[in-house]
Coordinates of C-alpha atoms (C1' of nucleotides) in Angstrom, one line a residue:
Chain A
M13 CA 0.0 0.0 0.0
G14 CA 1.2 3.4 -0.9
S15 CA 0.0 6.6 0.7
Q16 CA -3.1 8.6 -0.1
V17 CA -2.7 11.7 -2.1
S18 CA -5.1 14.5 -3.2
I19 CA -6.3 14.8 -6.8
G20 CA -3.9 17.7 -7.3
D21 CA -0.9 15.7 -6.2
F22 CA -2.0 12.7 -8.2
S23 CA -2.5 14.9 -11.2
V24 CA 1.2 16.0 -11.0
M25 CA 2.3 12.4 -10.4
T26 CA 0.5 11.1 -13.5
S27 CA 0.5 14.1 -15.8
L28 CA -3.2 13.7 -16.1
S29 CA -5.3 16.9 -15.5
R30 CA -7.7 17.1 -12.6
K31 CA -10.5 17.4 -15.1
A32 CA -9.4 14.2 -16.8
L33 CA -9.1 12.4 -13.5
R34 CA -12.7 13.4 -12.5
H35 CA -13.8 12.4 -16.0
Y36 CA -12.2 9.0 -15.6
H37 CA -13.8 8.6 -12.2
D38 CA -17.3 9.5 -13.7
L39 CA -16.8 6.9 -16.4
G40 CA -15.5 4.3 -14.0
L41 CA -12.2 4.1 -15.8
L42 CA -10.0 5.1 -12.8
E43 CA -11.7 5.1 -9.3
P44 CA -10.1 7.0 -6.5
A45 CA -8.9 4.7 -3.7
Y46 CA -11.0 6.7 -1.2
I47 CA -13.6 9.4 -1.1
D48 CA -14.2 11.6 1.9
A49 CA -17.8 11.1 2.8
H50 CA -18.1 14.6 4.2
N51 CA -16.8 16.9 1.4
G52 CA -16.5 14.5 -1.5
Y53 CA -12.7 14.9 -1.8
R54 CA -11.1 12.2 -4.0
F55 CA -8.0 10.5 -2.6
Y56 CA -5.8 8.3 -4.7
D57 CA -3.2 5.7 -3.6
T58 CA 0.3 6.1 -4.9
T59 CA 0.2 2.5 -6.1
Q60 CA -2.4 3.7 -8.7
V61 CA 0.2 5.8 -10.5
D62 CA 1.3 3.0 -12.7
H63 CA -2.2 2.1 -13.7
A64 CA -2.9 5.7 -14.5
Q65 CA 0.2 5.8 -16.7
I66 CA -1.1 2.9 -18.7
I67 CA -4.3 4.7 -19.2
R68 CA -2.4 7.8 -20.3
R69 CA -0.3 5.8 -22.6
F70 CA -3.2 4.3 -24.5
R71 CA -5.1 7.6 -24.6
A72 CA -2.0 9.2 -26.1
L73 CA -2.1 6.4 -28.7
G74 CA -5.5 7.6 -29.7
M75 CA -7.5 4.8 -28.1
S76 CA -11.1 5.6 -27.1
I77 CA -12.0 5.5 -23.4
P78 CA -14.4 2.5 -23.9
D79 CA -11.6 0.6 -25.6
V80 CA -9.1 1.5 -22.8
K81 CA -11.6 0.3 -20.3
A82 CA -12.1 -3.0 -22.1
L83 CA -8.4 -3.4 -22.5
L84 CA -7.7 -2.9 -18.9
S85 CA -10.4 -5.2 -17.7
A86 CA -9.5 -8.0 -20.1
E87 CA -7.6 -10.8 -18.3
D88 CA -6.9 -12.7 -21.5
T89 CA -3.9 -11.6 -23.5
D90 CA -5.6 -12.6 -26.8
V91 CA -8.5 -10.3 -26.0
R92 CA -6.1 -7.5 -25.3
N93 CA -4.2 -8.1 -28.5
D94 CA -7.5 -8.1 -30.5
I95 CA -8.4 -4.7 -29.0
I96 CA -5.0 -3.3 -29.8
T97 CA -4.9 -4.8 -33.3
A98 CA -8.4 -3.4 -34.1
H99 CA -7.2 0.0 -33.0
L100 CA -4.0 -0.4 -35.0
R101 CA -6.1 -1.1 -38.1
R102 CA -8.1 2.1 -37.6
M103 CA -4.9 4.1 -37.1
E104 CA -3.4 2.6 -40.2
Q105 CA -6.5 3.6 -42.1
Q106 CA -6.2 7.1 -40.7
L107 CA -2.6 7.2 -41.6
Q108 CA -3.4 6.3 -45.2
T109 CA -6.1 9.0 -45.3
T110 CA -3.7 11.6 -43.9
M111 CA -1.0 10.7 -46.3
D112 CA -3.3 11.0 -49.2
T113 CA -4.5 14.4 -47.9
V114 CA -0.9 15.7 -47.5
G115 CA 0.0 14.5 -50.9
A116 CA -3.1 16.2 -52.5
L117 CA -2.3 19.4 -50.6
R118 CA 1.3 19.4 -51.7
E119 CA 0.3 18.8 -55.3
L120 CA -2.2 21.7 -55.1
L121 CA 0.7 24.0 -54.1
S122 CA 3.1 22.7 -56.7
P123 CA 1.2 20.7 -59.4
V124 CA 3.1 18.1 -61.2
R125 CA 3.1 19.5 -64.7
R126 CA 5.3 17.0 -66.5
S127 CA 2.9 14.0 -66.3
A128 CA 0.7 15.6 -68.9
N129 CA 1.2 18.4 -71.4
V130 CA -0.9 20.6 -69.1
E131 CA 0.2 24.0 -68.1
L132 CA -1.4 26.5 -65.8
R133 CA -2.1 30.0 -67.0
H134 CA -3.7 33.2 -66.0
E135 CA -6.1 34.4 -68.8
P136 CA -6.3 38.2 -68.5
E137 CA -9.5 40.2 -69.0
I138 CA -10.0 41.1 -72.7
T139 CA -12.4 43.0 -74.9
A140 CA -13.7 41.0 -77.8
W141 CA -16.4 40.8 -80.4
T142 CA -18.6 37.9 -79.8
I143 CA -21.3 35.8 -81.4
S144 CA -23.3 33.7 -78.9
A145 CA -26.1 31.1 -79.2
V146 CA -27.7 28.4 -77.2
I147 CA -27.2 25.3 -79.2
E148 CA -27.2 21.6 -79.1
H149 CA -24.0 19.7 -79.0
A150 CA -24.7 17.9 -82.3
E151 CA -24.9 21.2 -84.3
I152 CA -21.7 22.6 -82.9
D153 CA -19.6 22.2 -86.0
R154 CA -22.2 23.8 -88.3
W155 CA -22.6 26.7 -85.8
F156 CA -18.9 27.1 -85.4
C157 CA -18.3 27.6 -89.1
A158 CA -21.1 30.1 -89.4
A159 CA -19.9 32.1 -86.4
M160 CA -16.4 32.2 -87.7
R161 CA -17.6 33.6 -90.9
G162 CA -19.7 36.2 -89.1
L163 CA -16.7 37.4 -87.1
T164 CA -14.4 37.5 -90.1
Q165 CA -17.0 39.6 -92.0
A166 CA -17.4 42.0 -89.0
L167 CA -13.7 42.6 -89.0
S168 CA -13.4 43.2 -92.7
I169 CA -16.5 45.5 -92.7
S170 CA -14.9 47.7 -90.0
G171 CA -11.5 47.4 -91.6
T172 CA -9.7 46.4 -88.3
V173 CA -7.5 43.5 -87.4
A174 CA -7.9 41.1 -84.6
Q175 CA -5.7 41.7 -81.5
G176 CA -5.0 38.0 -81.2
P177 CA -6.2 34.5 -82.2
P178 CA -9.9 33.8 -81.9
G179 CA -11.5 31.7 -79.2
G180 CA -14.6 30.1 -77.9
L181 CA -16.5 29.8 -74.6
Y182 CA -18.5 26.6 -74.1
A183 CA -20.9 26.3 -71.1
R184 CA -20.5 23.0 -69.1
E185 CA -24.1 22.1 -69.9
L186 CA -23.1 21.8 -73.5
F187 CA -21.2 18.7 -72.5
T188 CA -23.2 17.4 -69.6
D189 CA -26.7 18.1 -71.0
S190 CA -25.8 18.3 -74.7
Y191 CA -27.4 21.7 -74.7
G192 CA -26.1 25.0 -73.7
E193 CA -24.5 28.3 -74.6
A194 CA -21.6 28.7 -76.9
T195 CA -19.7 31.9 -77.7
L196 CA -17.1 32.6 -80.4
F197 CA -14.9 35.6 -79.9
V198 CA -12.1 37.6 -81.4
P199 CA -10.0 40.0 -79.4
T200 CA -10.3 43.6 -80.5
S201 CA -9.7 47.1 -79.2
H202 CA -13.0 48.4 -80.5
D203 CA -15.8 48.4 -78.0
T204 CA -18.6 48.7 -80.5
S205 CA -19.4 46.3 -83.3
P206 CA -20.4 47.1 -86.9
V207 CA -22.9 44.3 -87.2
P208 CA -26.0 43.6 -84.9
S209 CA -25.3 39.8 -84.7
V210 CA -21.9 40.6 -83.3
S211 CA -21.6 42.2 -79.9
A212 CA -18.7 43.7 -78.0
Q213 CA -18.0 42.1 -74.6
L214 CA -15.6 42.2 -71.8
L215 CA -14.4 38.6 -71.1
P216 CA -13.5 38.2 -67.5
A217 CA -10.0 37.1 -66.3
T218 CA -9.7 33.5 -65.2
E219 CA -7.3 30.9 -64.1
V220 CA -7.1 27.9 -66.4
A221 CA -5.3 24.6 -67.0
V222 CA -4.4 24.4 -70.6
L223 CA -3.9 21.4 -72.9
T224 CA -2.9 22.0 -76.5
H225 CA -4.7 19.8 -79.0
E226 CA -2.8 19.5 -82.3
G227 CA -4.5 19.4 -85.7
S228 CA -8.1 19.8 -86.6
H229 CA -11.0 19.1 -84.2
E230 CA -10.9 15.5 -85.2
G231 CA -10.5 13.6 -82.0
I232 CA -10.6 16.6 -79.7
D233 CA -12.9 14.8 -77.3
R234 CA -10.0 12.6 -76.3
S235 CA -7.9 15.7 -75.4
Y236 CA -10.9 17.0 -73.4
G237 CA -11.0 13.7 -71.6
A238 CA -7.3 13.8 -70.8
L239 CA -7.5 17.4 -69.5
G240 CA -10.6 16.6 -67.5
I241 CA -9.0 13.7 -65.8
Y242 CA -5.8 15.7 -65.1
V243 CA -7.7 18.6 -63.5
H244 CA -9.8 16.4 -61.3
E245 CA -6.8 14.4 -60.1
H246 CA -4.4 17.2 -59.5
L247 CA -6.2 20.4 -59.4
I248 CA -9.6 21.7 -58.4
S249 CA -12.1 22.5 -61.2
D250 CA -13.8 25.8 -60.9
E251 CA -17.0 27.2 -62.4
G252 CA -17.3 28.9 -65.7
P253 CA -17.3 27.9 -69.4
I254 CA -14.5 26.0 -71.0
R255 CA -12.4 28.2 -73.2
E256 CA -10.8 27.3 -76.5
R257 CA -8.2 29.3 -78.4
Y258 CA -7.6 28.6 -82.1
L259 CA -3.9 29.0 -82.9
G260 CA -1.7 28.7 -86.0
G261 CA -4.1 30.3 -88.4
E262 CA -2.7 32.5 -91.2
G263 CA -3.6 36.1 -91.1
S264 CA -7.3 36.7 -91.0
D265 CA -8.2 33.2 -92.2
F266 CA -9.4 32.1 -88.8
A267 CA -10.7 28.7 -90.1
S268 CA -7.1 27.7 -91.0
F269 CA -6.0 27.1 -87.4
T270 CA -3.8 24.1 -86.7
R271 CA -3.8 23.9 -82.9
T272 CA -6.4 24.4 -80.2
D273 CA -5.7 25.4 -76.6
I274 CA -8.3 23.9 -74.4
C275 CA -8.6 26.0 -71.2
W276 CA -10.3 24.5 -68.2
P277 CA -11.2 26.9 -65.4
I278 CA -9.6 26.0 -62.1
F279 CA -9.6 27.2 -58.5
S280 CA -6.3 29.0 -58.4
T281 CA -3.9 28.2 -55.7
V282 CA -0.5 28.9 -57.4
C283 CA 0.8 32.0 -58.9
Chain B
M24 CA -27.7 31.2 -65.4
G25 CA -28.6 27.6 -64.8
S26 CA -31.9 26.3 -63.5
Q27 CA -33.2 26.3 -59.9
V28 CA -33.2 23.0 -58.1
S29 CA -34.4 21.9 -54.7
I30 CA -32.1 21.0 -51.9
G31 CA -32.7 17.3 -52.5
D32 CA -31.6 17.6 -56.2
F33 CA -28.7 19.8 -55.3
S34 CA -27.6 17.3 -52.7
V35 CA -27.5 14.6 -55.4
M36 CA -25.7 16.8 -57.8
T37 CA -23.0 17.8 -55.3
S38 CA -22.8 14.6 -53.1
L39 CA -23.3 16.9 -50.1
S40 CA -26.0 15.9 -47.6
R41 CA -29.1 18.1 -47.1
K42 CA -28.0 18.5 -43.5
A43 CA -24.6 19.7 -44.6
L44 CA -26.1 22.1 -47.2
R45 CA -28.4 23.6 -44.5
H46 CA -25.4 23.8 -42.2
Y47 CA -23.4 25.6 -44.8
H48 CA -26.3 27.9 -45.3
D49 CA -26.5 28.7 -41.6
L50 CA -22.8 29.4 -41.5
G51 CA -22.9 31.6 -44.7
L52 CA -20.5 29.3 -46.5
L53 CA -22.9 28.4 -49.3
E54 CA -26.1 30.5 -49.7
P55 CA -29.0 29.2 -51.8
A56 CA -29.7 31.2 -54.9
Y57 CA -33.3 31.8 -53.8
I58 CA -35.5 31.1 -50.8
D59 CA -39.2 30.8 -51.0
A60 CA -40.6 33.5 -48.7
H61 CA -43.8 31.4 -48.0
N62 CA -42.4 28.1 -46.9
G63 CA -38.7 28.7 -46.5
Y64 CA -37.7 26.2 -49.2
R65 CA -34.1 26.6 -50.4
F66 CA -33.5 26.6 -54.1
Y67 CA -30.0 26.4 -55.6
D68 CA -28.8 27.3 -59.1
T69 CA -27.1 24.6 -61.1
T70 CA -24.2 27.0 -61.7
Q71 CA -23.5 26.7 -58.0
V72 CA -22.5 23.0 -58.4
D73 CA -18.9 23.8 -59.2
H74 CA -18.6 26.0 -56.2
A75 CA -20.1 23.4 -54.0
Q76 CA -17.6 20.8 -55.3
I77 CA -14.7 23.1 -54.3
I78 CA -16.1 23.3 -50.8
R79 CA -16.5 19.5 -50.7
R80 CA -13.0 19.0 -52.0
F81 CA -11.4 21.1 -49.2
R82 CA -13.6 19.7 -46.5
A83 CA -12.5 16.3 -47.7
L84 CA -9.0 17.5 -47.3
G85 CA -9.7 18.1 -43.7
M86 CA -9.9 21.9 -43.8
S87 CA -12.1 23.6 -41.2
I88 CA -15.2 25.5 -42.4
P89 CA -13.8 28.9 -41.3
D90 CA -10.7 28.2 -43.3
V91 CA -12.7 27.1 -46.4
K92 CA -14.7 30.3 -46.0
A93 CA -11.6 32.4 -45.8
L94 CA -10.1 30.6 -48.8
L95 CA -13.1 31.1 -51.0
S96 CA -13.5 34.7 -50.2
A97 CA -9.8 35.5 -50.7
E98 CA -9.2 37.2 -54.0
D99 CA -5.4 37.2 -53.7
T100 CA -3.6 34.0 -54.7
D101 CA -0.9 34.6 -52.1
V102 CA -3.5 34.6 -49.3
R103 CA -5.1 31.4 -50.6
N104 CA -1.7 29.7 -50.7
D105 CA -1.0 30.8 -47.2
I106 CA -4.2 29.3 -46.0
I107 CA -3.5 26.0 -47.8
T108 CA 0.1 26.0 -46.7
A109 CA -0.9 26.5 -43.1
H110 CA -3.3 23.7 -43.4
L111 CA -0.7 21.5 -45.0
R112 CA 1.6 22.1 -42.1
R113 CA -1.1 21.0 -39.7
M114 CA -1.8 17.9 -41.7
E115 CA 1.9 17.0 -41.9
Q116 CA 2.1 17.4 -38.1
Q117 CA -0.9 15.0 -37.8
L118 CA 0.7 12.7 -40.2
Q119 CA 3.8 12.5 -38.1
T120 CA 1.8 11.9 -35.0
T121 CA -0.2 9.1 -36.6
M122 CA 2.9 7.5 -38.0
D123 CA 4.4 7.5 -34.5
T124 CA 1.2 6.0 -33.1
V125 CA 1.1 3.3 -35.7
G126 CA 4.7 2.5 -35.1
A127 CA 4.3 2.3 -31.3
L128 CA 1.2 0.1 -31.6
R129 CA 3.0 -2.2 -34.0
E130 CA 5.9 -2.5 -31.6
L131 CA 3.5 -3.2 -28.8
L132 CA 2.2 -6.2 -30.7
S133 CA 5.6 -7.5 -31.7
P134 CA 8.3 -5.8 -29.7
V135 CA 11.7 -5.5 -31.3
R136 CA 13.8 -7.7 -29.0
R137 CA 17.1 -7.6 -30.8
S138 CA 17.9 -3.9 -30.0
A139 CA 18.6 -4.8 -26.4
N140 CA 19.1 -8.1 -24.6
V141 CA 15.6 -7.8 -23.3
E142 CA 13.2 -10.7 -23.4
L143 CA 9.6 -11.0 -22.4
R144 CA 8.6 -13.6 -19.9
H145 CA 5.6 -14.9 -18.0
E146 CA 6.6 -15.5 -14.4
P147 CA 4.2 -18.1 -13.0
E148 CA 2.8 -18.0 -9.5
I149 CA 5.1 -19.7 -7.0
T150 CA 5.2 -20.5 -3.3
A151 CA 8.3 -19.3 -1.6
W152 CA 9.8 -18.6 1.8
T153 CA 10.4 -14.9 2.2
I154 CA 12.1 -12.3 4.4
S155 CA 10.7 -8.8 4.1
A156 CA 11.6 -5.4 5.5
V157 CA 11.0 -1.8 4.8
I158 CA 14.5 -0.4 4.3
E159 CA 16.4 2.5 2.9
H160 CA 18.1 2.2 -0.4
A161 CA 21.5 2.9 1.2
E162 CA 21.3 -0.1 3.4
I163 CA 20.2 -2.5 0.7
D164 CA 23.5 -4.4 0.5
R165 CA 23.8 -5.0 4.2
W166 CA 20.1 -6.1 4.4
F167 CA 20.6 -8.4 1.3
C168 CA 23.4 -10.3 2.9
A169 CA 21.6 -10.8 6.1
A170 CA 18.4 -11.9 4.4
M171 CA 20.3 -14.4 2.3
R172 CA 21.8 -15.9 5.4
G173 CA 18.4 -16.1 7.0
L174 CA 16.9 -18.0 4.1
T175 CA 19.9 -20.4 3.8
Q176 CA 19.6 -21.2 7.5
A177 CA 15.9 -21.8 7.3
L178 CA 16.4 -24.3 4.5
S179 CA 19.2 -26.1 6.3
I180 CA 17.1 -26.2 9.6
S181 CA 14.2 -27.8 7.8
G182 CA 16.5 -30.0 5.7
T183 CA 14.9 -29.1 2.4
V184 CA 16.3 -27.8 -0.8
A185 CA 15.2 -24.8 -2.9
Q186 CA 13.0 -25.5 -5.9
G187 CA 14.9 -22.9 -7.9
P188 CA 17.2 -19.9 -7.7
P189 CA 16.4 -17.3 -5.1
G190 CA 15.1 -13.9 -5.9
G191 CA 14.0 -10.5 -4.6
L192 CA 11.1 -8.1 -4.9
Y193 CA 11.8 -4.4 -4.7
A194 CA 9.1 -1.8 -4.4
R195 CA 9.3 1.1 -6.8
E196 CA 9.5 3.5 -3.9
L197 CA 12.8 2.0 -3.0
F198 CA 14.2 3.6 -6.2
T199 CA 12.0 6.7 -6.4
D200 CA 11.8 7.6 -2.7
S201 CA 15.0 5.7 -1.6
Y202 CA 12.7 4.1 0.9
G203 CA 10.4 1.1 0.5
E204 CA 9.8 -2.6 1.0
A205 CA 12.2 -5.3 -0.1
T206 CA 11.6 -9.0 0.0
L207 CA 14.1 -11.8 -0.6
F208 CA 12.6 -15.2 -1.4
V209 CA 13.5 -18.7 -2.2
P210 CA 11.1 -21.1 -4.0
T211 CA 10.0 -24.1 -2.0
S212 CA 7.2 -26.6 -1.9
H213 CA 6.7 -26.2 1.9
D214 CA 4.0 -23.8 2.8
T215 CA 5.1 -23.3 6.4
S216 CA 8.5 -22.0 7.5
P217 CA 10.6 -23.3 10.5
V218 CA 11.7 -19.8 11.6
P219 CA 9.5 -16.9 12.6
S220 CA 11.5 -14.3 10.7
V221 CA 10.8 -16.3 7.5
S222 CA 7.3 -16.6 6.2
A223 CA 5.7 -18.7 3.5
Q224 CA 4.1 -16.7 0.7
L225 CA 2.4 -17.2 -2.6
L226 CA 4.1 -14.8 -5.1
P227 CA 1.6 -13.8 -7.8
A228 CA 2.2 -14.5 -11.5
T229 CA 3.3 -11.5 -13.6
E230 CA 4.4 -10.5 -17.0
V231 CA 7.9 -9.1 -17.1
A232 CA 10.6 -7.7 -19.4
V233 CA 13.9 -9.3 -18.4
L234 CA 17.4 -8.1 -18.8
T235 CA 20.3 -10.3 -17.5
H236 CA 23.0 -8.5 -15.6
E237 CA 26.3 -10.4 -15.7
G238 CA 28.7 -10.5 -12.7
S239 CA 28.2 -9.1 -9.3
H240 CA 25.9 -6.2 -8.4
E241 CA 28.7 -3.9 -9.2
G242 CA 27.3 -1.5 -11.8
I243 CA 23.8 -3.0 -11.8
D244 CA 22.2 0.4 -11.8
R245 CA 23.3 0.9 -15.4
S246 CA 21.5 -2.3 -16.3
Y247 CA 18.5 -1.0 -14.5
G248 CA 18.7 2.2 -16.5
A249 CA 19.0 0.3 -19.8
L250 CA 16.0 -1.9 -19.0
G251 CA 13.9 1.1 -17.8
I252 CA 14.6 3.0 -21.0
Y253 CA 13.8 0.0 -23.1
V254 CA 10.5 -0.7 -21.3
H255 CA 9.4 2.9 -21.5
E256 CA 10.3 3.2 -25.2
H257 CA 8.9 -0.1 -26.5
L258 CA 6.5 -1.5 -23.9
I259 CA 4.2 -0.3 -21.2
S260 CA 5.4 -0.4 -17.6
D261 CA 2.9 -2.0 -15.1
E262 CA 2.5 -1.7 -11.4
G263 CA 4.2 -4.1 -8.9
P264 CA 7.7 -4.5 -7.5
I265 CA 10.8 -5.1 -9.6
R266 CA 11.9 -8.7 -9.4
E267 CA 15.4 -10.0 -9.4
R268 CA 16.5 -13.6 -9.8
Y269 CA 20.0 -14.7 -8.7
L270 CA 21.4 -17.3 -11.1
G271 CA 24.6 -19.3 -11.5
G272 CA 25.1 -19.9 -7.8
E273 CA 26.5 -23.3 -6.8
G274 CA 24.2 -25.6 -4.8
S275 CA 22.8 -23.9 -1.7
D276 CA 25.5 -21.2 -1.6
F277 CA 23.1 -18.5 -2.7
A278 CA 25.6 -15.7 -2.3
S279 CA 27.8 -17.2 -5.1
F280 CA 25.5 -16.1 -8.0
T281 CA 27.1 -14.8 -11.1
R282 CA 24.1 -13.4 -13.0
T283 CA 21.0 -11.4 -12.1
D284 CA 17.8 -11.4 -14.1
I285 CA 16.2 -8.0 -13.6
C286 CA 12.4 -8.5 -14.2
W287 CA 10.4 -5.4 -14.9
P288 CA 6.6 -5.7 -14.7
I289 CA 4.9 -4.8 -17.9
F290 CA 1.3 -4.5 -19.2
S291 CA 1.2 -7.7 -21.2
T292 CA 0.0 -7.5 -24.8
V293 CA 1.8 -10.4 -26.4
C294 CA 1.7 -14.1 -25.6
Chain C
dT13 C1' -9.6 37.1 7.2
dT14 C1' -7.0 35.6 3.1
dG15 C1' -5.3 31.8 -0.1
dC16 C1' -5.5 27.5 -1.6
dT17 C1' -7.6 23.3 -2.9
dC18 C1' -11.4 20.9 -3.6
dC19 C1' -16.3 20.2 -5.0
dT20 C1' -20.5 20.2 -8.4
dC21 C1' -23.1 21.8 -12.1
dA22 C1' -23.6 23.7 -16.8
dC23 C1' -22.0 25.0 -21.1
dG24 C1' -18.6 24.9 -25.2
dT25 C1' -16.0 22.4 -28.7
dC26 C1' -16.7 20.7 -34.3
dA27 C1' -19.4 19.5 -38.2
dC28 C1' -22.8 17.8 -38.9
dG29 C1' -26.3 13.2 -37.9
dT30 C1' -30.6 11.8 -35.9
dG31 C1' -35.0 12.0 -34.8
dA32 C1' -39.5 14.7 -33.6
dG33 C1' -43.2 17.2 -35.2
dG34 C1' -45.3 19.8 -38.7
dT35 C1' -46.3 21.8 -43.6
dG36 C1' -47.2 22.3 -48.8
dG37 C1' -48.1 20.3 -53.4
dC38 C1' -49.3 16.3 -56.3
Chain D
dT22 C1' -56.3 10.7 -48.5
dT23 C1' -51.5 9.0 -49.1
dG24 C1' -46.4 9.9 -50.1
dC25 C1' -43.0 12.7 -50.8
dT26 C1' -40.2 16.6 -49.9
dC27 C1' -39.3 20.3 -47.4
dC28 C1' -39.0 23.0 -43.0
dT29 C1' -37.4 24.1 -37.9
dC30 C1' -36.0 23.1 -33.4
dA31 C1' -33.5 20.2 -30.1
dC32 C1' -30.4 16.9 -28.8
dG33 C1' -26.2 13.7 -29.4
dT34 C1' -21.3 12.9 -30.7
dC35 C1' -16.2 12.7 -27.9
dA36 C1' -13.1 13.7 -24.2
dC37 C1' -12.5 16.7 -21.8
dG38 C1' -11.6 22.4 -21.0
dT39 C1' -13.6 26.5 -19.1
dG40 C1' -15.7 29.1 -16.1
dA41 C1' -19.2 30.1 -12.2
dG42 C1' -20.4 29.7 -7.6
dG43 C1' -19.5 27.6 -3.3
dT44 C1' -17.0 24.9 0.7
dG45 C1' -13.3 23.3 4.1
dG46 C1' -8.9 23.7 6.5
dC47 C1' -4.7 26.4 7.5

DNA sequence: TTGCTCCTCACGTCACGTGAGGTGGC
DNA sequence: TTGCTCCTCACGTCACGTGAGGTGGC
């Protein structure tokens, strides 16, 4: 038999807070050796220090109080091992989750670009002449050619040149619901258009992940798939239409482009 | 603008529960596009799906709601990165903790024995003749010799032989407070002793970690230290006195032992 | 009397989950 | 009328931490 000590002294001896000791008493995990019937003071025996340390150890190992209780009341070593093993499995599971989380966060901060031909880009705000329509996905090619012609004509009528390659904005619904808004645009410094079917707009700035598709639009859906998978695995997709930029065209012959930049809006985390 | 959907449909579209969506509304993290003034029904716009997915993504990455809110309202990429980086640091910290925990649990289930000359042993219950006294640590050697003589005499008086090597039990207080109970014992099949200073006792079974100290008790405190460190790093110390077993003695000359097994009580988890 | 330790409620934490009890539109 | 969805409380989770308000012994 050791000597009787107050909860404060026992707290110092075991590195368990008084609140924790009272809590363990309430739950029947660690009973004081003696309780003063008059004022309710708890008194612990110094021989209980080791037992308290065991509790502290397993709590520090993340084991729940019911499990610690079961562990300490189990006489059989097999039962004890089962409890510890089950807890180990949970902690291994948590370890895996945390590792995945840390990996994903690290990649958010410095995305691995080499694995795909994907680069991150800030698209600045631009003024452009645009032609928009709500269309079905099936008629996109026909609409695309007509809109290209419309923009080319507008430029020639006004006698100005484009400030960069043309592009398109495609609402997500166009792909998910096969029906949605499409916009073709050409950058220009003029803020009024000479034709009623063409309007001047300010296209907002946005952060995008870009994959360049080579050649005509033959097989571009596979490039879309590759970029979509990349963004969802390594980045965070953001709202807004998908952008395309049509590159490699000669002069004002917009239809002669040889490359398409597919620009997928992302939630930006890196400069 | 997309179309308006009910909370149930939006829940399906975002994989967020209705409860979570109401919670996010209460906290101002994700406001419905429209609320019916008559019945309080929430309606979301389909264009909010992407925003909701971003929230879901960061919640899945363990970020707190206040942090997610700050992240989404931050315009500045640097601010966003700071929030993510701070969260990453916390998750890395948690990763380290969980790794340590998993390592400690694995070691509990299969302790690494090779690193020290420590083995685990089940000491069975035995009957023994004992001599006990509450002594000071300083007088332990003198007491030890006297007690050894006492046990030897008792055996020779009764004309019996020991059933195994002699041993000792040393209360923890003897080391921590330099003052406590010490017991010397010799296993025997007789349950009564011939001498009043010697009593017959049943020593309880116990699980122990054992380190064998070679030679006399010269320098045994270093072996104690090594065993103590090992137990506290790899196992869980349990209550009860430290045991010693005195081995290598010739016949009934107990004092001629050449090895001491130091037996430290542990909370047993392995067979 | 002042300080100190002890006591017992009661509430807060965090992000929802789980009912209970009720309403509106088909 | 029955089913279905939606609503708003109110309470539970987990292991204590944080006071508030009060008591007993030096």
